[in-house]
mmCIF file of C-alpha atoms in Angstrom:
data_model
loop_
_atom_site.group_PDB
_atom_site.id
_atom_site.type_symbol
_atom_site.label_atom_id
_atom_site.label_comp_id
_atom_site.label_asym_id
_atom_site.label_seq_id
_atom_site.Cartn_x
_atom_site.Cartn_y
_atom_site.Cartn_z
ATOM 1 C CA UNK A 26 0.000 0.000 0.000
ATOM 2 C CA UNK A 27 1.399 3.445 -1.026
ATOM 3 C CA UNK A 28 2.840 5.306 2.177
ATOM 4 C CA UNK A 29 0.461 8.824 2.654
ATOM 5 C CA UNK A 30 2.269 12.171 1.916
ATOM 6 C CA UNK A 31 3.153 14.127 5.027
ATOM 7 C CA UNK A 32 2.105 17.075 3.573
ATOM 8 C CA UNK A 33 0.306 19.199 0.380
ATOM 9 C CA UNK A 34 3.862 20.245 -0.344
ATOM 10 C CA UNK A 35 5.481 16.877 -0.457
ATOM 11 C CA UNK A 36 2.904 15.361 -2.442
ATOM 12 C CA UNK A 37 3.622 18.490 -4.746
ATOM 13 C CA UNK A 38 7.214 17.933 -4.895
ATOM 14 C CA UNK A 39 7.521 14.147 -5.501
ATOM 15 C CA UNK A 40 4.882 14.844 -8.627
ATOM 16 C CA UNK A 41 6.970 17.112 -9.964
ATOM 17 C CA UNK A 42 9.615 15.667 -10.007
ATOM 18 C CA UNK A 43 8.007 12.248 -11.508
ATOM 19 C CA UNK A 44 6.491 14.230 -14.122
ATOM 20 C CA UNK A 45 9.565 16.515 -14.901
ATOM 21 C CA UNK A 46 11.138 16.432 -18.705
ATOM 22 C CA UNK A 47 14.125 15.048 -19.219
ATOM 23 C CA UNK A 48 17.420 17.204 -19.420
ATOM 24 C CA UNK A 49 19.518 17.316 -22.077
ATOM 25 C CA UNK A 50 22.818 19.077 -22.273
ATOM 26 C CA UNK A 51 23.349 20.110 -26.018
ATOM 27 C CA UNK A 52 21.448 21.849 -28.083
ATOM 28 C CA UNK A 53 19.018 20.626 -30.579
ATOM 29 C CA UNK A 54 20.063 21.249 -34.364
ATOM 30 C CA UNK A 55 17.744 22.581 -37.086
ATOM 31 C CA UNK A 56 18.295 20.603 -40.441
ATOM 32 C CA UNK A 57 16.262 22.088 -43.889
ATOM 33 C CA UNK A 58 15.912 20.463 -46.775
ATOM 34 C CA UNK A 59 13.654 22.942 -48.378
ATOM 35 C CA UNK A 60 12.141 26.371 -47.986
ATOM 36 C CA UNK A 61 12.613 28.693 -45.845
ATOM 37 C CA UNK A 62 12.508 28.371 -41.451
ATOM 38 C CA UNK A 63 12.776 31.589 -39.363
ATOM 39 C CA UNK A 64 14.116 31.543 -35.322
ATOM 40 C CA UNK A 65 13.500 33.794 -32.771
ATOM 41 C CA UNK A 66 15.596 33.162 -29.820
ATOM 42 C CA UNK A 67 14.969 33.508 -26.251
ATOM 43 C CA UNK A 68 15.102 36.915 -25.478
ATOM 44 C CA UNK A 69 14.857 38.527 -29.463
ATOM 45 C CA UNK A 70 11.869 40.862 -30.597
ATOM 46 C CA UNK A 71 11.217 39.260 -34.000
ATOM 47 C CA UNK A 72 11.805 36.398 -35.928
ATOM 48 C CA UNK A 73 14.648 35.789 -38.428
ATOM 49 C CA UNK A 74 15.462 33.464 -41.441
ATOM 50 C CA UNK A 75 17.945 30.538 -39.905
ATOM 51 C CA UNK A 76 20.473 28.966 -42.088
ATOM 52 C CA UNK A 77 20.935 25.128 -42.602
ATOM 53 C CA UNK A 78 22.370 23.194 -39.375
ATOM 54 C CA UNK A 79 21.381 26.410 -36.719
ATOM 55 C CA UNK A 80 22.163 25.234 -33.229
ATOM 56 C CA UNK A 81 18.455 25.791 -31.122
ATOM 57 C CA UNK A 82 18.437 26.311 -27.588
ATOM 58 C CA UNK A 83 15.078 24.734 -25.384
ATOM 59 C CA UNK A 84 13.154 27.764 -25.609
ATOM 60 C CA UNK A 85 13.920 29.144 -29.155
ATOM 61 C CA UNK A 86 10.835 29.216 -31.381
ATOM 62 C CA UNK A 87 11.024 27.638 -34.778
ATOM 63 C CA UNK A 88 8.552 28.986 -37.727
ATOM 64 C CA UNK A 89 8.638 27.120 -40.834
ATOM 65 C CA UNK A 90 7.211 28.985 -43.396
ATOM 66 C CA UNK A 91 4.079 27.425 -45.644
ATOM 67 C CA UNK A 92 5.858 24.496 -47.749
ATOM 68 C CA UNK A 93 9.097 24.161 -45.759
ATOM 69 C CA UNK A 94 10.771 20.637 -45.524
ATOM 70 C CA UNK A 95 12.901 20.852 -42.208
ATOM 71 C CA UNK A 96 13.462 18.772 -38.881
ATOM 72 C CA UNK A 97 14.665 19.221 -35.499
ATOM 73 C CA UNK A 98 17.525 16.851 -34.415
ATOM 74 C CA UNK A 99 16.687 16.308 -30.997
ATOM 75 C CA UNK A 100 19.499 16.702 -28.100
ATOM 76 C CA UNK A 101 19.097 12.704 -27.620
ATOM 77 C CA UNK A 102 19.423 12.223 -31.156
ATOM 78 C CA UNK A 103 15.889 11.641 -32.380
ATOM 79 C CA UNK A 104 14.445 13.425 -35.094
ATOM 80 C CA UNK A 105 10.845 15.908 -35.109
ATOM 81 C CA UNK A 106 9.357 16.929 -38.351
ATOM 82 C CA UNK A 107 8.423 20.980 -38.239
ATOM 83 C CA UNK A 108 5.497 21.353 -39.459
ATOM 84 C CA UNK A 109 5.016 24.865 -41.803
ATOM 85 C CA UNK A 110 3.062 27.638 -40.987
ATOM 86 C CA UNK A 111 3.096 26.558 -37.536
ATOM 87 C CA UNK A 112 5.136 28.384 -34.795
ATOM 88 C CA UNK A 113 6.706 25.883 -31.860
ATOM 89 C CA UNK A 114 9.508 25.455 -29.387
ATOM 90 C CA UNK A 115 12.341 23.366 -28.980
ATOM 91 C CA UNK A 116 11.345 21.582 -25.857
ATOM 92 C CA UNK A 117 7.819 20.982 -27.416
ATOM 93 C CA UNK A 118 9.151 19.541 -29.859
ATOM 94 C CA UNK A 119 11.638 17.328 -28.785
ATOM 95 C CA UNK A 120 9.602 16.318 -25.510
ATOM 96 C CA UNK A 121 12.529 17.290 -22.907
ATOM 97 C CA UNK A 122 14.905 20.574 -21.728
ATOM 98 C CA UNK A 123 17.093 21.225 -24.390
ATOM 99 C CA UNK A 124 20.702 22.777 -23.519
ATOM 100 C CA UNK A 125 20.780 26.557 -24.146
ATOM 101 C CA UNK A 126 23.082 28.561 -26.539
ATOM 102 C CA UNK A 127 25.998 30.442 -24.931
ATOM 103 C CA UNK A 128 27.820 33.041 -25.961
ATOM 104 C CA UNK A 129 30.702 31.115 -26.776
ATOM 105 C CA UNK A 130 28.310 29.273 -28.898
ATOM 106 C CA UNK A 131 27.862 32.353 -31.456
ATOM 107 C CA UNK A 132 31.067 34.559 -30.451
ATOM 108 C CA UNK A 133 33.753 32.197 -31.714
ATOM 109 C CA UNK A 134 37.530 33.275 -31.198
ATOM 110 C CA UNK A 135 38.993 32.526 -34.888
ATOM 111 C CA UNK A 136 42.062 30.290 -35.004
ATOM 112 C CA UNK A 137 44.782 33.281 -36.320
ATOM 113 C CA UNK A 138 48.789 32.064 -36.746
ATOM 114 C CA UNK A 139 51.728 34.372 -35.288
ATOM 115 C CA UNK A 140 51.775 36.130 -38.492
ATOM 116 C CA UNK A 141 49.213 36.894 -41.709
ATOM 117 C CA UNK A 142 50.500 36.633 -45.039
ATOM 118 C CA UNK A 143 48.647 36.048 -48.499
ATOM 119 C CA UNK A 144 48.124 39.977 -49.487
ATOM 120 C CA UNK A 145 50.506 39.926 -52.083
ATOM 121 C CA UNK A 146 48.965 39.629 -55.596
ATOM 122 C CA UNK A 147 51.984 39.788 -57.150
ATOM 123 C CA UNK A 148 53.449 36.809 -56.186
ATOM 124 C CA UNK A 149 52.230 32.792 -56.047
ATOM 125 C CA UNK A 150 51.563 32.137 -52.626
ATOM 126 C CA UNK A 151 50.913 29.382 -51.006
ATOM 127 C CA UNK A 152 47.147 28.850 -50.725
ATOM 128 C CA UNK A 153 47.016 24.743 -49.686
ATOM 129 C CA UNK A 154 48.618 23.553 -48.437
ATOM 130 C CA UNK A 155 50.927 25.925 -46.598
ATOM 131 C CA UNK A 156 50.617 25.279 -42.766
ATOM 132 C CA UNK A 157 48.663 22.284 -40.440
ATOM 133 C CA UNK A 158 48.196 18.808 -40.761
ATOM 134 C CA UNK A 159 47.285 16.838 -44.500
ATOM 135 C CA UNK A 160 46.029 13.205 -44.793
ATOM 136 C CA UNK A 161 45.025 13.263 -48.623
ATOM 137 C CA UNK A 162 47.680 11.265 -50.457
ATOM 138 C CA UNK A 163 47.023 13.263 -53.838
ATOM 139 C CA UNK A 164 46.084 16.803 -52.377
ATOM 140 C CA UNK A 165 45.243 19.804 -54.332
ATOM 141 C CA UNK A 166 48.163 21.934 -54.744
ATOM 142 C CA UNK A 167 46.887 25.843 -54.794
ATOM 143 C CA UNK A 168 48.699 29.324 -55.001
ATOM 144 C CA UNK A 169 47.849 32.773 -56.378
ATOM 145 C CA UNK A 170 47.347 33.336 -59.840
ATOM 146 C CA UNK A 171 49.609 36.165 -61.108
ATOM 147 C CA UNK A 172 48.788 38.579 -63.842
ATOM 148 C CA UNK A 173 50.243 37.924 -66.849
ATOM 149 C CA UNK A 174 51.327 34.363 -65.935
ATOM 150 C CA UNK A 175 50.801 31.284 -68.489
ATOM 151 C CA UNK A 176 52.639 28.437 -66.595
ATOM 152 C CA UNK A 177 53.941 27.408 -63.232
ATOM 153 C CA UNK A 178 56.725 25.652 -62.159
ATOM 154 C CA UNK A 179 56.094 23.564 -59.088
ATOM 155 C CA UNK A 180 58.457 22.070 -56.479
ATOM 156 C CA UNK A 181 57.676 19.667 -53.523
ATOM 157 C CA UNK A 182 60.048 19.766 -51.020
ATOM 158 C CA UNK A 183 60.885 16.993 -48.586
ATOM 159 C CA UNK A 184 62.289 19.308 -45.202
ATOM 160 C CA UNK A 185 62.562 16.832 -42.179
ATOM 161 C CA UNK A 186 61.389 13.004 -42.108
ATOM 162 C CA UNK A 187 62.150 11.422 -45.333
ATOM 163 C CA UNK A 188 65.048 9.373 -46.545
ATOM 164 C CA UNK A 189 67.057 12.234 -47.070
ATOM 165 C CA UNK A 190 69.412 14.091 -44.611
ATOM 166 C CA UNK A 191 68.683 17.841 -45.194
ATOM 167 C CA UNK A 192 65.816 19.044 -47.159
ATOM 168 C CA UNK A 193 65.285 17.663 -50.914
ATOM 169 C CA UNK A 194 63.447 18.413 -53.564
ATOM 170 C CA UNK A 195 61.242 15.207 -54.630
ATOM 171 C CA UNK A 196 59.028 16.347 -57.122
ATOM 172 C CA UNK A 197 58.465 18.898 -59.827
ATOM 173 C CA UNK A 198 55.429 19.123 -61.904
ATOM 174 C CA UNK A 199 53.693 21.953 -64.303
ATOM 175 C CA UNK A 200 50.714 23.727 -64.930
ATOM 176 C CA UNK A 201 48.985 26.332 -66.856
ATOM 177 C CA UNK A 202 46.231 26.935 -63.902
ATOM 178 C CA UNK A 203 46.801 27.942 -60.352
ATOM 179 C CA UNK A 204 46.079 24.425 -58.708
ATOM 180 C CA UNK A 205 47.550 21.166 -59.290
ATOM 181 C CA UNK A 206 46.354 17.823 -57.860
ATOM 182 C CA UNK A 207 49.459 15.933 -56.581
ATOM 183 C CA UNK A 208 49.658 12.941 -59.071
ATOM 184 C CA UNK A 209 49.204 9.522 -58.284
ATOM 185 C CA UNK A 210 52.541 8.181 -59.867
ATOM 186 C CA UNK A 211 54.519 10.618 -57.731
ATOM 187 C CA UNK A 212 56.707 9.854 -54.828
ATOM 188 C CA UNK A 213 54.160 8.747 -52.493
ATOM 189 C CA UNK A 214 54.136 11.462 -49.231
ATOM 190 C CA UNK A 215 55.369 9.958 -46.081
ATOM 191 C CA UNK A 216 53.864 9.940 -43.122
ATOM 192 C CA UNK A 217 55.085 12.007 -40.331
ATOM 193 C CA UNK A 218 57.380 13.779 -42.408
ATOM 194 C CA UNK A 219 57.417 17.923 -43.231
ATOM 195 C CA UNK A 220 56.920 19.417 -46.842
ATOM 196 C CA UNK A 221 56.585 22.383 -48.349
ATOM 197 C CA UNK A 222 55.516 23.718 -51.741
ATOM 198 C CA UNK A 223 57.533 26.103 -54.087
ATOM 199 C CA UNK A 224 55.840 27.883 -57.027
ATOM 200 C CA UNK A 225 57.485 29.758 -59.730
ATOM 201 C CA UNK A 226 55.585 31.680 -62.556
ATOM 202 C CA UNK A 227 56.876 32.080 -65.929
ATOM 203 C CA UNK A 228 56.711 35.870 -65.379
ATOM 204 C CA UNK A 229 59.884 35.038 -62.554
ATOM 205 C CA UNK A 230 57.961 35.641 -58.969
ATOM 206 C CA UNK A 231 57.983 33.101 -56.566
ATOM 207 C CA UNK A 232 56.217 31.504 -53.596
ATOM 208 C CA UNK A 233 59.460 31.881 -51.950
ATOM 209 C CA UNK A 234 59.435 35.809 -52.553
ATOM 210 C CA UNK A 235 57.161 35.791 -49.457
ATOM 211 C CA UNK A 236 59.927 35.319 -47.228
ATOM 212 C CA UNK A 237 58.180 36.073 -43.535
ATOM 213 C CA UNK A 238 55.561 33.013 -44.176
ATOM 214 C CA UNK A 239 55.639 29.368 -42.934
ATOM 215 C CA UNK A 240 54.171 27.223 -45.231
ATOM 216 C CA UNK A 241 55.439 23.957 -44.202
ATOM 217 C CA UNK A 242 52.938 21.181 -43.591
ATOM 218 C CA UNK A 243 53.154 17.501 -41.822
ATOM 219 C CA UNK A 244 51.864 14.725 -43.555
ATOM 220 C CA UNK A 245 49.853 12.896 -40.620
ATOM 221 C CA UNK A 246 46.857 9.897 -41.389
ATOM 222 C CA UNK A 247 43.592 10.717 -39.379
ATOM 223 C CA UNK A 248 43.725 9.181 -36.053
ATOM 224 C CA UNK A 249 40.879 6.661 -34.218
ATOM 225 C CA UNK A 250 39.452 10.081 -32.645
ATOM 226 C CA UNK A 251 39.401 12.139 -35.806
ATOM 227 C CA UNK A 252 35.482 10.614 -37.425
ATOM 228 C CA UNK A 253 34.486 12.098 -40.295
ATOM 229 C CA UNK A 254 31.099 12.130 -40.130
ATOM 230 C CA UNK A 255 29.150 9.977 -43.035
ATOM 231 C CA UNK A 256 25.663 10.910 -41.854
ATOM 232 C CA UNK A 257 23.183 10.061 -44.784
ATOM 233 C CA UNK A 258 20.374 11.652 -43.497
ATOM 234 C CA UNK A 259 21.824 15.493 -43.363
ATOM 235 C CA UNK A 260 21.778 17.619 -46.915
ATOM 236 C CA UNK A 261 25.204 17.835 -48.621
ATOM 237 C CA UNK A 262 26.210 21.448 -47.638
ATOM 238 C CA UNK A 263 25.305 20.396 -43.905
ATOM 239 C CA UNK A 264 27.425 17.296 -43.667
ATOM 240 C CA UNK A 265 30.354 18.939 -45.393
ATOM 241 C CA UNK A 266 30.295 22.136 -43.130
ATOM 242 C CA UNK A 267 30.447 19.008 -40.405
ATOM 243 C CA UNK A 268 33.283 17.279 -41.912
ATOM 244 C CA UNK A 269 35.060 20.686 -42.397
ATOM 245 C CA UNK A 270 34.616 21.997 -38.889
ATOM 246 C CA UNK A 271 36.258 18.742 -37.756
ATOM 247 C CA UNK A 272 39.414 19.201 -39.986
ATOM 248 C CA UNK A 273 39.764 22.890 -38.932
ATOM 249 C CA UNK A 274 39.102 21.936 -35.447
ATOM 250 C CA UNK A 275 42.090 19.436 -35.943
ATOM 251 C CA UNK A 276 44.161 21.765 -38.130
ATOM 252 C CA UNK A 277 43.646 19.343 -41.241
ATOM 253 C CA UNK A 278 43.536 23.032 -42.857
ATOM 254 C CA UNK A 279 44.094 21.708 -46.541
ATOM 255 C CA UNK A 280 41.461 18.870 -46.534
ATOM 256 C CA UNK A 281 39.049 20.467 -45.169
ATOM 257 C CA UNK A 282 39.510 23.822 -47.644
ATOM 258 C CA UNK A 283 39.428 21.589 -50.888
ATOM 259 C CA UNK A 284 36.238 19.619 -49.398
ATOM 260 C CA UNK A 285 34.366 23.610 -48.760
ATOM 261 C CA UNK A 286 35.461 24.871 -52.425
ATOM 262 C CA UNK A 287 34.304 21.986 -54.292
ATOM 263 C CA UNK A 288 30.830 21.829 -52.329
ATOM 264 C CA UNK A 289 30.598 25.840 -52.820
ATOM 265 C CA UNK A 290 30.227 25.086 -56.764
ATOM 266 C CA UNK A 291 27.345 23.080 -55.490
ATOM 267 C CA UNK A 292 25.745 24.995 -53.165
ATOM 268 C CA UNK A 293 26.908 28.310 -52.123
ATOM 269 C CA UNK A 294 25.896 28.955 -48.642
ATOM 270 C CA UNK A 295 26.858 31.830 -46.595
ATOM 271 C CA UNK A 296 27.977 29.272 -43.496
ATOM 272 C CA UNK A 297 30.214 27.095 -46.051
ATOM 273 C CA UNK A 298 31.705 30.785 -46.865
ATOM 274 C CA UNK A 299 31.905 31.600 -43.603
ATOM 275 C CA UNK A 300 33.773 28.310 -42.574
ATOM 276 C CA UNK A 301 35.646 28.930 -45.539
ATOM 277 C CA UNK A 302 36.874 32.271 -44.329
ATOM 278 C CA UNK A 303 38.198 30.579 -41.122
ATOM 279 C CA UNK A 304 39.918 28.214 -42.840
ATOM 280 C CA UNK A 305 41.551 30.729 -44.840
ATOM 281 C CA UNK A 306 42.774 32.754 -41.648
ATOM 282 C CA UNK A 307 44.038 29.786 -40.142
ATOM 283 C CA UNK A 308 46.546 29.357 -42.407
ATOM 284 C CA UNK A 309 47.204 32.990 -42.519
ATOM 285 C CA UNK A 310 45.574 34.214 -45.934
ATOM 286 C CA UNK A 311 44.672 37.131 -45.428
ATOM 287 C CA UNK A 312 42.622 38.668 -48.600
ATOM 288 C CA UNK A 313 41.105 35.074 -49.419
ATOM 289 C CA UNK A 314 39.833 35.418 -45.894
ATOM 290 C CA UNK A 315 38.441 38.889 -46.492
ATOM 291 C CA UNK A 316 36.787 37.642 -49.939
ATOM 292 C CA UNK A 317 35.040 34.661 -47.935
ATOM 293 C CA UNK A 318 34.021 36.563 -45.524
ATOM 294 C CA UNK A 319 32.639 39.114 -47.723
ATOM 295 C CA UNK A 320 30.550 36.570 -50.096
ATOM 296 C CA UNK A 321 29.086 35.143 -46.997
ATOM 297 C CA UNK A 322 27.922 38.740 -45.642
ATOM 298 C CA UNK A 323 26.195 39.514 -49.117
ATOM 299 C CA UNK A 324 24.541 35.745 -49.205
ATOM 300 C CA UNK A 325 23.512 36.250 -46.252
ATOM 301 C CA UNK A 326 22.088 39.938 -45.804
ATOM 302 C CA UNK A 327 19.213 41.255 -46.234
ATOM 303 C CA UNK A 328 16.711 41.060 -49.400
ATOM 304 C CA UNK A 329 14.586 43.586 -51.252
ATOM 305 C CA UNK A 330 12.779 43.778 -48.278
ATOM 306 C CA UNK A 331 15.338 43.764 -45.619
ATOM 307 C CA UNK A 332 15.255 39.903 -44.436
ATOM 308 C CA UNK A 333 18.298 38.358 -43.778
ATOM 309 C CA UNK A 334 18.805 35.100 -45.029
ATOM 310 C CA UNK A 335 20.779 34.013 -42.102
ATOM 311 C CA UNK A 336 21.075 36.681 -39.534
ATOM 312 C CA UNK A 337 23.548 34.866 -37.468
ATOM 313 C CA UNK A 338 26.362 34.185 -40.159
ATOM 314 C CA UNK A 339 26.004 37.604 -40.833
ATOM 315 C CA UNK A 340 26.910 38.637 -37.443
ATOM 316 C CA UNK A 341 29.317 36.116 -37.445
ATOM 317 C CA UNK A 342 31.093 36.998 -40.638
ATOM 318 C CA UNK A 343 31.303 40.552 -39.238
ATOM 319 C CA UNK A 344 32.730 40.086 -35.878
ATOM 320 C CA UNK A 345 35.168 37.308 -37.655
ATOM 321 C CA UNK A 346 36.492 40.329 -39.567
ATOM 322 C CA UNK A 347 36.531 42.661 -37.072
ATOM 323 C CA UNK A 348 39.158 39.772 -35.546
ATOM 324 C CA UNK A 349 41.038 39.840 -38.244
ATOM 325 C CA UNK A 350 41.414 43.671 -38.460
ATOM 326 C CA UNK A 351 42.638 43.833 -34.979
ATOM 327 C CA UNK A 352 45.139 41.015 -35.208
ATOM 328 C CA UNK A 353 47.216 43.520 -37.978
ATOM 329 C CA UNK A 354 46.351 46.017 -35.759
ATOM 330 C CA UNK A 355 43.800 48.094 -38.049
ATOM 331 C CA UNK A 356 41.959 49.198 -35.367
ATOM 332 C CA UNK A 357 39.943 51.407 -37.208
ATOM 333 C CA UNK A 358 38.666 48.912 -39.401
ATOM 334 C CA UNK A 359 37.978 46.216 -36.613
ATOM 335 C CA UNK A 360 35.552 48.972 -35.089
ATOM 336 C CA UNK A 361 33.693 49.804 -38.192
ATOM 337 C CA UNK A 362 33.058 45.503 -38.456
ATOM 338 C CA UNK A 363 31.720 45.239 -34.980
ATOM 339 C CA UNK A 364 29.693 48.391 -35.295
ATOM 340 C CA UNK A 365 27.519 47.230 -38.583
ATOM 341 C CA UNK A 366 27.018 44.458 -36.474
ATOM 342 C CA UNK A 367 25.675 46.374 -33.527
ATOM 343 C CA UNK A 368 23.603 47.940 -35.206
ATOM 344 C CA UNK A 369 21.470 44.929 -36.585
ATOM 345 C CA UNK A 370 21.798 43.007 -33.172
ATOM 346 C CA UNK A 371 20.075 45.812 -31.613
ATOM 347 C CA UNK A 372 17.218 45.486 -34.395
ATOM 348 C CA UNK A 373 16.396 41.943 -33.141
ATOM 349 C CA UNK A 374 17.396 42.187 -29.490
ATOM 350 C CA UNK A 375 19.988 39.850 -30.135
ATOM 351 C CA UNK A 376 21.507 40.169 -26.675
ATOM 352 C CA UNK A 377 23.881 37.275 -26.644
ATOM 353 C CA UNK A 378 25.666 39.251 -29.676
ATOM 354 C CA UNK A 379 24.916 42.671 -28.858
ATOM 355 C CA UNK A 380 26.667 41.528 -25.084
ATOM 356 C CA UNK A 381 29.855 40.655 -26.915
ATOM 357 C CA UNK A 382 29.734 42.886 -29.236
ATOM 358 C CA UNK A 383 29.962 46.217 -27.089
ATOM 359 C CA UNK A 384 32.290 44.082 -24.513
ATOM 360 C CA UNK A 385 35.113 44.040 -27.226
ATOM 361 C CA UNK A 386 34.417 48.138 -28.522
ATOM 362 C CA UNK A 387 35.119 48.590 -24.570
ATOM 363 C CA UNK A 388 38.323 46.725 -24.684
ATOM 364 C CA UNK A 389 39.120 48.843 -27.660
ATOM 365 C CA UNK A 390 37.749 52.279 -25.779
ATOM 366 C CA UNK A 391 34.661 52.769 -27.587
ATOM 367 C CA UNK A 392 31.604 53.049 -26.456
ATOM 368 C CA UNK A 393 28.157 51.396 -27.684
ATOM 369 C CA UNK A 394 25.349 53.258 -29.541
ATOM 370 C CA UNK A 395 23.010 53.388 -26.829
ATOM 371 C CA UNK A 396 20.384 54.402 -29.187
ATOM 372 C CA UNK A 397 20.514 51.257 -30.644
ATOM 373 C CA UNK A 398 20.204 48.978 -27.934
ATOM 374 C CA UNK A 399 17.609 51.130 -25.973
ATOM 375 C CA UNK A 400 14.874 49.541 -26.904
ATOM 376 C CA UNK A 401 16.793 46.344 -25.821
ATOM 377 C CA UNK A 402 18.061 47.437 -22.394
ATOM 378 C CA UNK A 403 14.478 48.880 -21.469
#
């Protein structure tokens, strides 16, 4: 026979907790596969259009719009089809407490090197690879085209690991076009050794004119923790931003930028542009950063009638800049970035951003535009 309560309040408590929703600790993960799905987080005064793979905290509202195709991937990995025209939560949906999103979930810290090279279109640089880890047997070889230039002269060089003593020279190829896939009957790379490229145009620059940049790179096979993720069920663009995060996240910088630019002639996103940009500034390429950067912000800004097509990556491509303008101390320029973005926070009462956002103009001694975030703050 069940035991009696001692009191109204016990009885109270033990329901509760018997009926409580289970608590998840990540977020849930919006996937589309058609149409168009608009957020509003907790906390923002209007909805806005989400992009492809959007991390959802519990209480963020999802509104498909008539027609969509789109799910919810569920914190304990099940799946919930969003219905369109309808407006619902996160937790509704997925039937438990869904982690919330952080700031360190939207303001990323980019992954910069000591020094930033690539802003000299005069020469061949080193585009991939030039810095980080490679696995791909026959990578893509890539440099700056030069004006003028009708062939290249390219040079592999063997620096520490190989047969060889000192560093040697063990294969030279052509090619008419800035990129050249490594071919298969070449000297096979080795792992754990250290290469570098060379590139020569028939106009006489070189890669090596560059002198301040490292562009060596160590051959290294993925290890048992480095997955790359093979998940049928997510759209193309979605599971190669996946597989690309990893490699970045692992320094596999090459890999993971010839996976983005080949899926980009697919579909061009402004997140694979974005990621794209990161990659680019990991290596320390500075203007093919910029340009990534830049395609995502217009793919990604507002229409003909001011709705962004993925408010977030825009904010994101803009404080990613602003990073990148303060790391070659352009001050100026970093300000301007995080500004624009202030601006449009405000409009949505995007405080997670906004809160970031005016944090770093501090650090730089300048202040917010309180008119902006007024309406926010009242």
């Amino acid at each position: 026979m069940m035991k009696k309560c001692l009191s109204f309040l016990a009885c109270g408590l033990i329901g509760a907790i018997a009926l409580a929703e289970p608590a998840w600790a990540g977020p849930a993960r919006l996937i589309i596969n058609g149409g168009a799905v608009s957020i509003r987080r907790a906390g923002w005064s209007q909805f806005s259009r989400a992009g492809n793979g959007t991390q959802l905290g519990g209480t963020d509202l999802i509104r498909p719009a008539a027609g969509a195709n789109a799910s919810l991937r569920c914190p304990n990995g099940g799946s919930r089809r969003v219905s369109g025209g309808s407006v619902v939560s996160v937790n509704n949906l997925c039937g438990g407490r869904s982690g919330s999103i952080r700031s360190g979930d939207v303001l990323k810290r980019l992954q910069l090197p000591d020094s930033i090279g690539g802003d000299d279109v005069s020469i061949p640089y080193i585009i991939a690879p030039r810095s980080g880890l490679l696995f791909n047997a026959n990578p893509r070889f890539q440099w700056n085209p030069v004006a003028d230039a009708t062939r290249y002269t390219i040079t592999l060089v063997c620096e520490e690991g190989c047969d060889a003593l000192e560093p040697e020279a063990i294969w030279r190829g052509e090619s008419e076009t800035p990129q050249l896939t490594y071919p298969e009957d070449a000297p096979a790379l080795q792992a754990d050794a250290f290469y570098h490229l060379e590139v020569i145009a028939d106009t006489g620059q070189s890669s090596t004119d560059a002198a301040t940049e490292d562009v060596s790179f160590l051959v290294l096979p993925l290890e048992d923790s480095v997955t790359i993720s093979e998940d049928a069920e997510l759209p193309p663009e979605l599971l190669v931003f996946d597989q690309a995060t990893l490699l970045l996240e692992n320094e596999y910088y090459a890999d993971a930028i010839a996976l983005l630019q080949d899926q980009i002639t697919q579909t061009p996103t402004p997140a694979l542009y974005q990621k794209l940009a990161e990659l680019y500034l990991a290596t320390g390429l500075r203007l093919l950063g910029e340009q990534a950067y830049a395609e995502a912000i217009a793919l990604a800004g507002p229409d003909d009638s001011a709705e962004y097509a993925d408010l977030e990556v825009w904010l994101a491509s803009h404080y990613g800049l602003a990073q990148l303008y303060a790391e070659v101390n352009e001050t100026e320029a970093a300000i301007a970035q995080l500004q624009a973005a202030e601006k449009v926070a405000a409009l949505f009462c995007a405080n997670l951003w906004l809160n970031g956002i005016q944090k770093k103009l501090s650090q730089w001694g300048t202040s917010s535009d309180s008119d902006a975030t007024a309406s926010c703050s009242a």
